PDB file of C-alpha atoms and ligand atoms in Angstrom:
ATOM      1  CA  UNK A   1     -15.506 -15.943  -9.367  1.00 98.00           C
ATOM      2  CA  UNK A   2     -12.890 -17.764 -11.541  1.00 98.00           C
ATOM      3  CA  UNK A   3      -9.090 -18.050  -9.587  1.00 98.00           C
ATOM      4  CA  UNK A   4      -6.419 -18.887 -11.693  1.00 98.00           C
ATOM      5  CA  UNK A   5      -2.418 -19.364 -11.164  1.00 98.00           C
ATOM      6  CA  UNK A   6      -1.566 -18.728 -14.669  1.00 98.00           C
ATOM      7  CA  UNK A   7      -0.600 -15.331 -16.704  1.00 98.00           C
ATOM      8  CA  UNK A   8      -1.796 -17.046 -19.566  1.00 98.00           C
ATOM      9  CA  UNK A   9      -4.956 -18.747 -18.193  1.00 98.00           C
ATOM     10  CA  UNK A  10      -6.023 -14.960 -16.998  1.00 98.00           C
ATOM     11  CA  UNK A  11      -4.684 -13.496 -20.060  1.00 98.00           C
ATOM     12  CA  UNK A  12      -7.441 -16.628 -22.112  1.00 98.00           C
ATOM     13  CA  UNK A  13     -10.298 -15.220 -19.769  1.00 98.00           C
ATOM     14  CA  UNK A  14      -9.491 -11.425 -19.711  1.00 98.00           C
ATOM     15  CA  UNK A  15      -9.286 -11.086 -23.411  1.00 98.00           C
ATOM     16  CA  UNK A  16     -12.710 -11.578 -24.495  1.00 98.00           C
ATOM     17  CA  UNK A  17     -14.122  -9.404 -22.078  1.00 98.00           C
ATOM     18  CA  UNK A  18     -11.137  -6.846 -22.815  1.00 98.00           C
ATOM     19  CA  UNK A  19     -12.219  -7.430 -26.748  1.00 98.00           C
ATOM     20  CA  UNK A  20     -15.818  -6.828 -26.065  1.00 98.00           C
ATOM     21  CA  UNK A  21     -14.579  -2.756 -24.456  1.00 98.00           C
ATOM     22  CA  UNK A  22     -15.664  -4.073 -20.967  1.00 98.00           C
ATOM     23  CA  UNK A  23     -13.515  -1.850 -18.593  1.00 98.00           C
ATOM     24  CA  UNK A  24     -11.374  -3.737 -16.321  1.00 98.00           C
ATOM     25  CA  UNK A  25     -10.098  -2.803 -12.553  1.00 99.00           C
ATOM     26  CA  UNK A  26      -7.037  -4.317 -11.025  1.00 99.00           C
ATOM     27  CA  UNK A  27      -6.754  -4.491  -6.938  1.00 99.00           C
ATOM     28  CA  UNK A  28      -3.059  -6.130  -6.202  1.00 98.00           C
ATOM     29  CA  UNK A  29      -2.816  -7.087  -2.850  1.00 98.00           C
ATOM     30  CA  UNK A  30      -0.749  -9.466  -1.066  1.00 98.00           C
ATOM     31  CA  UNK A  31      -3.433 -10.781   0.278  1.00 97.00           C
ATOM     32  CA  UNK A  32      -4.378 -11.215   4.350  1.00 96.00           C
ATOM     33  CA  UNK A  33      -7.320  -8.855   3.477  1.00 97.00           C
ATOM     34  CA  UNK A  34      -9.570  -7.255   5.440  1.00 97.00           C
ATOM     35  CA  UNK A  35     -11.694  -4.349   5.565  1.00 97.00           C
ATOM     36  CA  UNK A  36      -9.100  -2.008   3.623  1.00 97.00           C
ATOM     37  CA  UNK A  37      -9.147  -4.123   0.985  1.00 98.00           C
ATOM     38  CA  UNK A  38     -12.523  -5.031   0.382  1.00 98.00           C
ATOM     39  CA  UNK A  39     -13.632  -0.915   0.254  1.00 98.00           C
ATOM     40  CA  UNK A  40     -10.831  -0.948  -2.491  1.00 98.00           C
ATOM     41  CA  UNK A  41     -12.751  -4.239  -4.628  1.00 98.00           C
ATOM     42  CA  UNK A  42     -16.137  -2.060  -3.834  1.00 98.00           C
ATOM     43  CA  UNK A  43     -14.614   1.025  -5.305  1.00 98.00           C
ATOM     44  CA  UNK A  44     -13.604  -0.758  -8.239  1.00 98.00           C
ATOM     45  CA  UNK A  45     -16.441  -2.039  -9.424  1.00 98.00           C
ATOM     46  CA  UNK A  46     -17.893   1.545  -9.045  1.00 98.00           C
ATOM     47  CA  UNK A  47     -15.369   2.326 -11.968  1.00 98.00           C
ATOM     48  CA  UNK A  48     -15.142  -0.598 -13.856  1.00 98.00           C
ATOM     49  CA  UNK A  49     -17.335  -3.676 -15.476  1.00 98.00           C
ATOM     50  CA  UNK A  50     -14.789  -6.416 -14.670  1.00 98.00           C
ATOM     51  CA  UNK A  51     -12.677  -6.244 -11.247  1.00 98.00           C
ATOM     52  CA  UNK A  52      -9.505  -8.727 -11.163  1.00 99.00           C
ATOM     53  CA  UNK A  53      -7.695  -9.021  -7.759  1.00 98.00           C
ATOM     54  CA  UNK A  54      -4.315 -10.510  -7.531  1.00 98.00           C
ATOM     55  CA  UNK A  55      -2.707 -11.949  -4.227  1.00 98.00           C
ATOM     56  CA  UNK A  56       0.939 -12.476  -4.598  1.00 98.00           C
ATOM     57  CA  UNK A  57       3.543 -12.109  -1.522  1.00 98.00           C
ATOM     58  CA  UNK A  58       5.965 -10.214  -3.763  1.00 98.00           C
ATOM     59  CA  UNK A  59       9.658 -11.173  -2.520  1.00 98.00           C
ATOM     60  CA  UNK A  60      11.584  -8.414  -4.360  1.00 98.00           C
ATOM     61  CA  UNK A  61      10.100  -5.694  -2.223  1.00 98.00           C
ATOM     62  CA  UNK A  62      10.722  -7.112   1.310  1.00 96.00           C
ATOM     63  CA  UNK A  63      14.409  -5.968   3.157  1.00 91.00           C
ATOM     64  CA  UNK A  64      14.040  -8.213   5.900  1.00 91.00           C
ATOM     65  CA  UNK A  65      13.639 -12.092   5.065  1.00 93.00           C
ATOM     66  CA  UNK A  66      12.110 -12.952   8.709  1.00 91.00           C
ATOM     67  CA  UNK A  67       9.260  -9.993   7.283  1.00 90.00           C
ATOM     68  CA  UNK A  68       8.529 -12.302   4.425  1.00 95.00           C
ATOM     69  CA  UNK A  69       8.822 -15.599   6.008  1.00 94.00           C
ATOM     70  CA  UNK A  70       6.335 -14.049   8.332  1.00 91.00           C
ATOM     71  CA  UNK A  71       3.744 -12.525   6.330  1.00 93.00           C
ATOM     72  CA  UNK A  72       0.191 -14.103   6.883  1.00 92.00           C
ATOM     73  CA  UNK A  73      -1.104 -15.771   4.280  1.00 95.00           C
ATOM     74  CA  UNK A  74      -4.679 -17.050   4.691  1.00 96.00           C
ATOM     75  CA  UNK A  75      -5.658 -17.942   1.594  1.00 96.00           C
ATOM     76  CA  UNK A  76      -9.170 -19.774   2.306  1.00 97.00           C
ATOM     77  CA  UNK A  77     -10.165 -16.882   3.984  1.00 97.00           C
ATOM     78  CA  UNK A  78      -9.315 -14.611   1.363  1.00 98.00           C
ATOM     79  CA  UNK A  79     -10.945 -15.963  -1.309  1.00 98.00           C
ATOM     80  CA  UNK A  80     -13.684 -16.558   0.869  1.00 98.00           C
ATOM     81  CA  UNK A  81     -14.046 -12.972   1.435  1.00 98.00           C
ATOM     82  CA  UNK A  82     -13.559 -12.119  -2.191  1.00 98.00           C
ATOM     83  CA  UNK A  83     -16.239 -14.420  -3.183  1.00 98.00           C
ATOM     84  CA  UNK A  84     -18.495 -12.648  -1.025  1.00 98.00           C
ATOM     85  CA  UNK A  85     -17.549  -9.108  -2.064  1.00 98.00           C
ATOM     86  CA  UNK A  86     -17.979 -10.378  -5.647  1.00 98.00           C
ATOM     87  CA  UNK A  87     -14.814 -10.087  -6.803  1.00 98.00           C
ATOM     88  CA  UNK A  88     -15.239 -11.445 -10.790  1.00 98.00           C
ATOM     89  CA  UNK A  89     -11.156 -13.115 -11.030  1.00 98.00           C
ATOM     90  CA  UNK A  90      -8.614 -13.595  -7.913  1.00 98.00           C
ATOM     91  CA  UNK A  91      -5.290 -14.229  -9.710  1.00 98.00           C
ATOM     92  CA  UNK A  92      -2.595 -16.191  -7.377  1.00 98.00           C
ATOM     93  CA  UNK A  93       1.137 -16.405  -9.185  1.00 98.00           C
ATOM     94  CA  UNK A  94       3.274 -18.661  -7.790  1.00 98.00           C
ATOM     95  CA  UNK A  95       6.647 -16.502  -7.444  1.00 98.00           C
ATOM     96  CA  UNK A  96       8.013 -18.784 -10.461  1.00 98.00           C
ATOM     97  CA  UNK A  97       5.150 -17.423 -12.565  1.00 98.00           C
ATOM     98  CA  UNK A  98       5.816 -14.167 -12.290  1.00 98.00           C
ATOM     99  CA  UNK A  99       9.812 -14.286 -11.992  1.00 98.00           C
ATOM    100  CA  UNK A 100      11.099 -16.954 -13.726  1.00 98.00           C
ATOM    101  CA  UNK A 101      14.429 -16.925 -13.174  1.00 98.00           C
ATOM    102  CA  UNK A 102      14.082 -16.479  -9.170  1.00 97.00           C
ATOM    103  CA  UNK A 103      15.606 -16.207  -7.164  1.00 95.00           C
ATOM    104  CA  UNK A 104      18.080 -15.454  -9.378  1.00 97.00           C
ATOM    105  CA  UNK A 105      17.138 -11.463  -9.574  1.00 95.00           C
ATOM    106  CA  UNK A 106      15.959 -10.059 -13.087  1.00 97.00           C
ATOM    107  CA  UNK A 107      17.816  -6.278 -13.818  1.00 96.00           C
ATOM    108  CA  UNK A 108      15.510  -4.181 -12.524  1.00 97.00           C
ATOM    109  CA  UNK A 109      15.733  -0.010 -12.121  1.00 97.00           C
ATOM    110  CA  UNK A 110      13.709   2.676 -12.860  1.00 98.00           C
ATOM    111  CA  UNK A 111      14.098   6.029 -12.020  1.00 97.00           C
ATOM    112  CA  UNK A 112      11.072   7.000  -9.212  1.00 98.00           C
ATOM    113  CA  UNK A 113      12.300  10.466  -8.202  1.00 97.00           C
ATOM    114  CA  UNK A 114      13.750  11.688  -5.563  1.00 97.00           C
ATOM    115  CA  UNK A 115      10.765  10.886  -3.236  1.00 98.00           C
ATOM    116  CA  UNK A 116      11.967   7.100  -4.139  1.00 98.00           C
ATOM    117  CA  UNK A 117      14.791   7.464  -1.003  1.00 98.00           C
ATOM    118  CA  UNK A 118      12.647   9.353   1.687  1.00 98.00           C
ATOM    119  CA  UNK A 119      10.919   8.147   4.502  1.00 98.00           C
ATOM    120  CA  UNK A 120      10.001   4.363   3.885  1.00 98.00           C
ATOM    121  CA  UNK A 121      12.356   4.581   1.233  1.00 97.00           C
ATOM    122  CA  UNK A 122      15.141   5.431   3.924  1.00 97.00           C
ATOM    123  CA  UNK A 123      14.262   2.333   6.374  1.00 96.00           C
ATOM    124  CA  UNK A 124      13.338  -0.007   3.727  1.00 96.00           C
ATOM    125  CA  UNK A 125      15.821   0.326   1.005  1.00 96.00           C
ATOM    126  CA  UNK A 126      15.122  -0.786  -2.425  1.00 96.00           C
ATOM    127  CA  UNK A 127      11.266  -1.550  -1.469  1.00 98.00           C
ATOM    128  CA  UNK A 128       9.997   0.689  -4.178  1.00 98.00           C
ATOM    129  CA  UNK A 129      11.999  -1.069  -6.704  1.00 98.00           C
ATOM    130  CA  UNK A 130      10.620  -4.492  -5.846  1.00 98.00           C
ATOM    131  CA  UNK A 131       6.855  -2.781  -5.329  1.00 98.00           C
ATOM    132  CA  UNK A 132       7.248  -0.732  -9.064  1.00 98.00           C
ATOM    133  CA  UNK A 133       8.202  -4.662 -10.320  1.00 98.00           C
ATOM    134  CA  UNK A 134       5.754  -6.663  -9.585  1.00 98.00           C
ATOM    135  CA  UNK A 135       2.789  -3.534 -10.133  1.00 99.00           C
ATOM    136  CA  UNK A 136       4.149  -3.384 -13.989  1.00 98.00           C
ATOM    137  CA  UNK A 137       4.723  -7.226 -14.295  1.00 98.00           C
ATOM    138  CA  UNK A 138       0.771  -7.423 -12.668  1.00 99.00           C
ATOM    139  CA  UNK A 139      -0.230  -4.505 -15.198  1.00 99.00           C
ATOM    140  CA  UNK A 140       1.461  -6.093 -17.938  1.00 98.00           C
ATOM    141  CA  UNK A 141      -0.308  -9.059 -17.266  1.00 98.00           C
ATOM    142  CA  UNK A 142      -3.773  -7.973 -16.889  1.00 98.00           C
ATOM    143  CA  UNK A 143      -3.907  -4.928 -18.831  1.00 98.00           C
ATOM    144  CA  UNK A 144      -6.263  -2.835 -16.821  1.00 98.00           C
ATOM    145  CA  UNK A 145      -7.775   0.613 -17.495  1.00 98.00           C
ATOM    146  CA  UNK A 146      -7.492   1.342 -13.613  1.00 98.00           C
ATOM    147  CA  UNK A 147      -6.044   0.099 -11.041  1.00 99.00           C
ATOM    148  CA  UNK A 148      -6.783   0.858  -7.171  1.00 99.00           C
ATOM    149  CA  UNK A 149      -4.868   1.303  -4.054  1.00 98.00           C
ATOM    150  CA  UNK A 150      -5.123   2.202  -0.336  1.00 98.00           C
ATOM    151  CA  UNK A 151      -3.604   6.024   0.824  1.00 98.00           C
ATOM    152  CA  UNK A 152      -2.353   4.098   3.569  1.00 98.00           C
ATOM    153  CA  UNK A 153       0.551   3.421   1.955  1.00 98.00           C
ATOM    154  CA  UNK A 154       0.608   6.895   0.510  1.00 98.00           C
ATOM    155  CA  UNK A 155       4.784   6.561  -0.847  1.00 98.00           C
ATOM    156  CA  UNK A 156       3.656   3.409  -3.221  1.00 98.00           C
ATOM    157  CA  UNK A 157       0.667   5.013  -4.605  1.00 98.00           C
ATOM    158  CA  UNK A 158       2.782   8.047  -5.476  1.00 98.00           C
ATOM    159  CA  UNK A 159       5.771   5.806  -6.963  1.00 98.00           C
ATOM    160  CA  UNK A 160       3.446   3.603  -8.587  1.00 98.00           C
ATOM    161  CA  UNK A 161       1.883   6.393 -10.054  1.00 98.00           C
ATOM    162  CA  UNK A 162       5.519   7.959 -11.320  1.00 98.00           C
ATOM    163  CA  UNK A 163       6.085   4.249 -12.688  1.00 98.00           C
ATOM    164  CA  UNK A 164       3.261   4.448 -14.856  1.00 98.00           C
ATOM    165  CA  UNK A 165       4.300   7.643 -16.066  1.00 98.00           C
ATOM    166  CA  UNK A 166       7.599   6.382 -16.711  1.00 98.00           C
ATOM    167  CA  UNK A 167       6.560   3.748 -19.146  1.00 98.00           C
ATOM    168  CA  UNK A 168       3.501   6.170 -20.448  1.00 98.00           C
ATOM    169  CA  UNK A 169       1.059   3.045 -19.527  1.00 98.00           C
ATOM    170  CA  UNK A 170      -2.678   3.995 -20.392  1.00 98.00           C
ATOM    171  CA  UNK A 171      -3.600   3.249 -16.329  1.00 98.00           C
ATOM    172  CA  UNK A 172      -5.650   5.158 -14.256  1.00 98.00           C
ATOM    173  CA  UNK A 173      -4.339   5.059 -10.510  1.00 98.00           C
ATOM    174  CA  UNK A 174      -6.796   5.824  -8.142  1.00 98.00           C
ATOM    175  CA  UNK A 175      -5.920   6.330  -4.005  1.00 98.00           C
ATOM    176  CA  UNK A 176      -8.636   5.050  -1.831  1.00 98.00           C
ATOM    177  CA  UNK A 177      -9.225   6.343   1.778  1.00 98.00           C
ATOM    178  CA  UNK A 178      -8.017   4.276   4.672  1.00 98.00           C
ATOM    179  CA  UNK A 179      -9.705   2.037   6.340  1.00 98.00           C
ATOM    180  CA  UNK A 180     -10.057   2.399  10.229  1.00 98.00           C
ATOM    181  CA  UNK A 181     -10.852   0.567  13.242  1.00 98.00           C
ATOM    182  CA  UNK A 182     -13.872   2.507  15.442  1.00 98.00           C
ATOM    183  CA  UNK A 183     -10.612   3.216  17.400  1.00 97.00           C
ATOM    184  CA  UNK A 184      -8.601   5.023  15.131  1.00 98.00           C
ATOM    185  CA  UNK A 185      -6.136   2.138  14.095  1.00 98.00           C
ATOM    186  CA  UNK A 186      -5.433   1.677  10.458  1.00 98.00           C
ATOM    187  CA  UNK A 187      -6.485  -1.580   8.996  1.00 98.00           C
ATOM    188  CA  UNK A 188      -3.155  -3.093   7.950  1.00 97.00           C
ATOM    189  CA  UNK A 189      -2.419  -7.199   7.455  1.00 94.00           C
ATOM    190  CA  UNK A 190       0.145  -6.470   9.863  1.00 94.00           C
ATOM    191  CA  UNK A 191      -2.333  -6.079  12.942  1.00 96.00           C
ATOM    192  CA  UNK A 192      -2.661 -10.043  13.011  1.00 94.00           C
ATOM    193  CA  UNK A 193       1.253  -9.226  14.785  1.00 94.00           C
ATOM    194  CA  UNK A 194      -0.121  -6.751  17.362  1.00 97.00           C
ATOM    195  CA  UNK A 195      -0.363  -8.255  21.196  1.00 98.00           C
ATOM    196  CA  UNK A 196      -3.335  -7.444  23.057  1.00 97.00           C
ATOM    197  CA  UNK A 197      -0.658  -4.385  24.727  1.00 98.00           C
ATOM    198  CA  UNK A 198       0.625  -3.594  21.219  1.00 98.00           C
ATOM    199  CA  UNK A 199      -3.022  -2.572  19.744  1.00 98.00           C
ATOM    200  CA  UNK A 200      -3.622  -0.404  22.244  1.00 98.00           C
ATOM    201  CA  UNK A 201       0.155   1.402  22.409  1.00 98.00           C
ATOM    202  CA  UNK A 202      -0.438   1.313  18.412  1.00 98.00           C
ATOM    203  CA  UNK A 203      -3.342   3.443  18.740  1.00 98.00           C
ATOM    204  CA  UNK A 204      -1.076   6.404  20.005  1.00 98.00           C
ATOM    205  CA  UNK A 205       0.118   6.792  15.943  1.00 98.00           C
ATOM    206  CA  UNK A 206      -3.916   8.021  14.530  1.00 98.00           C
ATOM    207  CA  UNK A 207      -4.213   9.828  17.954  1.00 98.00           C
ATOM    208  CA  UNK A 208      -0.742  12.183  16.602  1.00 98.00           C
ATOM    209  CA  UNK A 209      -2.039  12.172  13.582  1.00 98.00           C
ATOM    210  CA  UNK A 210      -5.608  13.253  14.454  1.00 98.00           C
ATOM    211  CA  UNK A 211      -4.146  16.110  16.818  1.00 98.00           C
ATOM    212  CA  UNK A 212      -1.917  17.313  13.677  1.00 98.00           C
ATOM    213  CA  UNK A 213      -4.931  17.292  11.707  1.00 98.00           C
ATOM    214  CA  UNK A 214      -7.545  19.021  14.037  1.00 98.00           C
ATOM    215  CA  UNK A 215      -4.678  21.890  14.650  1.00 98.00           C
ATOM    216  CA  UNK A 216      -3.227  22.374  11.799  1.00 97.00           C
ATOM    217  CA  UNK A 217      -4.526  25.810  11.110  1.00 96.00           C
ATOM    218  CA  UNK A 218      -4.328  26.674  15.167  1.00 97.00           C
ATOM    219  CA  UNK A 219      -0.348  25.761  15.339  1.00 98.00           C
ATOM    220  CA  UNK A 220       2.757  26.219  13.298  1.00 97.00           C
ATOM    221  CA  UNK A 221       4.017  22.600  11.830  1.00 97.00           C
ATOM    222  CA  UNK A 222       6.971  22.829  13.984  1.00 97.00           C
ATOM    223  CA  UNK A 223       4.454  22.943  16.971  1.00 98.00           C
ATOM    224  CA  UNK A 224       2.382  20.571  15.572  1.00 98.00           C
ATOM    225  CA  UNK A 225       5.489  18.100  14.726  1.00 98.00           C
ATOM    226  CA  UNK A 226       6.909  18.525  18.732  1.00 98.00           C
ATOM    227  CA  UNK A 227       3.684  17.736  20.315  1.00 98.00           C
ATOM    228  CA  UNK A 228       3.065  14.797  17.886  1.00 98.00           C
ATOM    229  CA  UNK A 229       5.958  13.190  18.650  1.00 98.00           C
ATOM    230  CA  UNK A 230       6.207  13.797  22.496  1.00 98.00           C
ATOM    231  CA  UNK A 231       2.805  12.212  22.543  1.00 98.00           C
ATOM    232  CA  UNK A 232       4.185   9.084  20.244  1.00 98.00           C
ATOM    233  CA  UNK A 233       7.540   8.755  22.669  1.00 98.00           C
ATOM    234  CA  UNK A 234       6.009   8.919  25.739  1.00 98.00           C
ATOM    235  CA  UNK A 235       4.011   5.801  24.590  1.00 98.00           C
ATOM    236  CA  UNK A 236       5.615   2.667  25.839  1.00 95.00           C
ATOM    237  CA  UNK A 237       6.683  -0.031  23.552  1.00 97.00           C
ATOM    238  CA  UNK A 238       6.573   2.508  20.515  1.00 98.00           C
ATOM    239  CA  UNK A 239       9.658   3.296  18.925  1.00 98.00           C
ATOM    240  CA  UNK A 240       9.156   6.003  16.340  1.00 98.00           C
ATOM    241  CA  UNK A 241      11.081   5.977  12.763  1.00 98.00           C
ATOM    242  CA  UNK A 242       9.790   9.152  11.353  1.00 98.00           C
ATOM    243  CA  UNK A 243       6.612  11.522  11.622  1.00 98.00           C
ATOM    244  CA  UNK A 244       6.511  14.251   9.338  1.00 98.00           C
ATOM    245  CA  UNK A 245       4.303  16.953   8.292  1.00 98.00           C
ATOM    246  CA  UNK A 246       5.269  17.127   4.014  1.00 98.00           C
ATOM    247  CA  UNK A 247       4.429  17.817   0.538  1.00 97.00           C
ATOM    248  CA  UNK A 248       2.038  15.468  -0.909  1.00 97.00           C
ATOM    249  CA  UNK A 249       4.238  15.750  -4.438  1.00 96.00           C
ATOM    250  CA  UNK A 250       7.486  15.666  -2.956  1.00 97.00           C
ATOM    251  CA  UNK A 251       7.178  14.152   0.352  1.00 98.00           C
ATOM    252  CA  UNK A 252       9.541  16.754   1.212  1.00 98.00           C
ATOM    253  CA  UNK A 253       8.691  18.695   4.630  1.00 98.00           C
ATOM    254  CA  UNK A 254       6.970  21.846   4.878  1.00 97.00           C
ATOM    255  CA  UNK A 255       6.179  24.372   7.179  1.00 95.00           C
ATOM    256  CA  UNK A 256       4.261  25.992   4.853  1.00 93.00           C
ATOM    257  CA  UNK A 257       0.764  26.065   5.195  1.00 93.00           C
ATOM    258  CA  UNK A 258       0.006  27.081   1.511  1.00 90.00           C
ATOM    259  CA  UNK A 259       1.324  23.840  -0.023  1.00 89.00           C
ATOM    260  CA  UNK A 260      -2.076  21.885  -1.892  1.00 89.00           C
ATOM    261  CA  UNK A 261      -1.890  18.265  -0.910  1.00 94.00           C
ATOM    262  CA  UNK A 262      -0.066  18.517   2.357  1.00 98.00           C
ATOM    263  CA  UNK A 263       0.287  15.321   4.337  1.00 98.00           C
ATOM    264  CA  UNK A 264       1.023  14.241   8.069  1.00 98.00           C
ATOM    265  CA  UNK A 265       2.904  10.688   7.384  1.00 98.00           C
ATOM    266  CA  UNK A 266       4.257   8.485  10.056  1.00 99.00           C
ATOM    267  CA  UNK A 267       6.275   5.276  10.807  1.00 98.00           C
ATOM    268  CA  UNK A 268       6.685   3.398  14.204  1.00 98.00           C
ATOM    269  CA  UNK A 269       7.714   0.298  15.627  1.00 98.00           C
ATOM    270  CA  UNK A 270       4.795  -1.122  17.954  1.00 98.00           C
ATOM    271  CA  UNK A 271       6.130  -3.846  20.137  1.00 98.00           C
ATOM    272  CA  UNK A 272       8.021  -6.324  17.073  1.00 95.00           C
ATOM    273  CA  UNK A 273       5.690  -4.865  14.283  1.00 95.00           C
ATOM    274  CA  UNK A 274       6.242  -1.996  12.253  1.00 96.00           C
ATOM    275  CA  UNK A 275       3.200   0.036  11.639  1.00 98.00           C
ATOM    276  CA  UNK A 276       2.982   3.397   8.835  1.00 98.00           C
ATOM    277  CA  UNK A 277      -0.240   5.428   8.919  1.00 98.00           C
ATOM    278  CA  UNK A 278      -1.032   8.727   7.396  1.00 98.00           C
ATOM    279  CA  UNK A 279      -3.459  11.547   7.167  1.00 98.00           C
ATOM    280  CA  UNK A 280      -4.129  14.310   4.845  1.00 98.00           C
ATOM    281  CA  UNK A 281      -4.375  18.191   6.311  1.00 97.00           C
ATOM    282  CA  UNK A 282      -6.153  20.355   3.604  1.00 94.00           C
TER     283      UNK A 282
HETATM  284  O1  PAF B 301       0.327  -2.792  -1.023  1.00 96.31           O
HETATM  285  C1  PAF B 301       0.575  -3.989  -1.268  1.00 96.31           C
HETATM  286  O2  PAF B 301      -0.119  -4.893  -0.808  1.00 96.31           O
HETATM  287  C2  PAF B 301       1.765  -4.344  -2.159  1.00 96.31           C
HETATM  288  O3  PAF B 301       2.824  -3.469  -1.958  1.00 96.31           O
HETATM  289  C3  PAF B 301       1.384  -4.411  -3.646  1.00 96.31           C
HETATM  290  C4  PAF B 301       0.943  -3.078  -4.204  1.00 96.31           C
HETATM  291  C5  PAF B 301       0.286  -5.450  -3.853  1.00 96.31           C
HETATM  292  C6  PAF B 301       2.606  -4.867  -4.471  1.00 96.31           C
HETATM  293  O4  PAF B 301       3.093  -6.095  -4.031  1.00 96.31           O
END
């Protein structure tokens, strides 16, 4: 496994490989990996010959500075783990490498949709900006066919997938199921923040999500939506943001049960951490 720092020292071992038709898979993660992310590396090299993962805290999509400062960052660990899961490049960008002038901003804006401003896009304001960044500086630099991501963040994968459309890049983007604990909880970096009493209140957010699921043809979404959050606000230490039941396309919500794609998304505070977890319905 070869780690480099530069665009141009990956760009120097991509190209031959990239000359020679081999087909190349991009995982970008921030790194703090677990479970999550290694099912996305295994997809990947179901898809591709050559799979490049990048770890890069990106600073342009975080709102809260304390989030960032925060952020784990085990780095041994990870490439330990990517070693083992035979991962072929890790690329690591400093934050100079990939935005030269920080942290004076670049002019960045690009029209997402209207899905863009709902749900995380409502707490976190400007996040999909900062995400649809650093995905097309990372594309740019690595020029993959495909690219892979986790549903659990189900918003990105849909921006990221209208970013790619908006600059008509050649990338497959392919959503990978989520990763769970035996106990429902979905794998997240952000666990690491979860007290011994958090985990456990945290598990109240797959439990909704799991009723919404195994009555969604048995209840109206109204009646599914009332019980699901009752169950979330009775929980101590959980302090819900949002959980909807909404349009895989538009993230827009729906109480009707013909929509394709339809999705049960949620958002919660557990204890100091905030936690998103989603599930699909048909
Ligand atoms: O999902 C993440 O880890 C990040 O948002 C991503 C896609 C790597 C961009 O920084």
């Amino acid at each position: 496994m070869e780690i480099t720092n530069t665009i141009s020292a990956l760009q120097m071992l991509l190209s031959p490989l990239q000359k020679a038709k081999s087909k190349v898979a991009l995982v970008p993660t921030m790194g703090a990996l677990h479970k999550g992310h290694l099912s996305l590396i295994k997809i990947a090299q179901q898809y591709a010959d050559v799979v490049v993962c990048s770890i890069f805290v990106n600073p342009t999509q975080f709102t809260d500075p304390k989030d960032l400062e925060k952020y784990p960052r085990p780095l041994e660990h990870d490439i330990k783990m990517l070693q083992e899961a035979g991962c072929n490049f890790v690329f690591m960008p400093t934050v100079k490498e990939m935005y030269p002038t920080f942290p004076t901003p670049e002019d960045w804006h690009i029209d997402l949709g209207a899905a863009e401003f709902l749900l995380e896009g409502e707490f976190r304001k400007g996040h999909y900006q900062g995400v649809t960044q650093i995905v097309k500086k990372l594309f740019d630099a690595v020029n993959p066919d495909i690219a892979f991501f986790g549903q659990k963040d189900f918003q990105q994968v849909l921006m990221i997938k209208n970013m790619v459309k908006h600059f008509n890049m050649p990338i497959e983007i392919v959503s990978c199921p989520i990763i769970r604990e035996n106990d429902g909880l979905a794998m997240s970096s952000r666990n690491i923040h979860l007290s011994q009493n958090d985990r456990e209140n945290a598990l109240v957010l797959s439990k909704a999500l799991q009723f919404v699921a195994d009555n969604f043809n048995k209840l109206s979404n109204d009646e599914l939506l009332g019980k699901a959050k009752l169950m979330i606000n009775e929980t101590n230490g959980v302090e819900l943001d949002y959980f909807t039941i909404a349009d895989g396309e538009t993230l827009l919500a729906t109480t009707n049960k013909e929509v394709k794609n339809t999705i049960a998304l949620v958002a919660a505070k557990v204890g100091e951490t905030r936690l998103i977890d989603n599930m699909l319905l048909n």
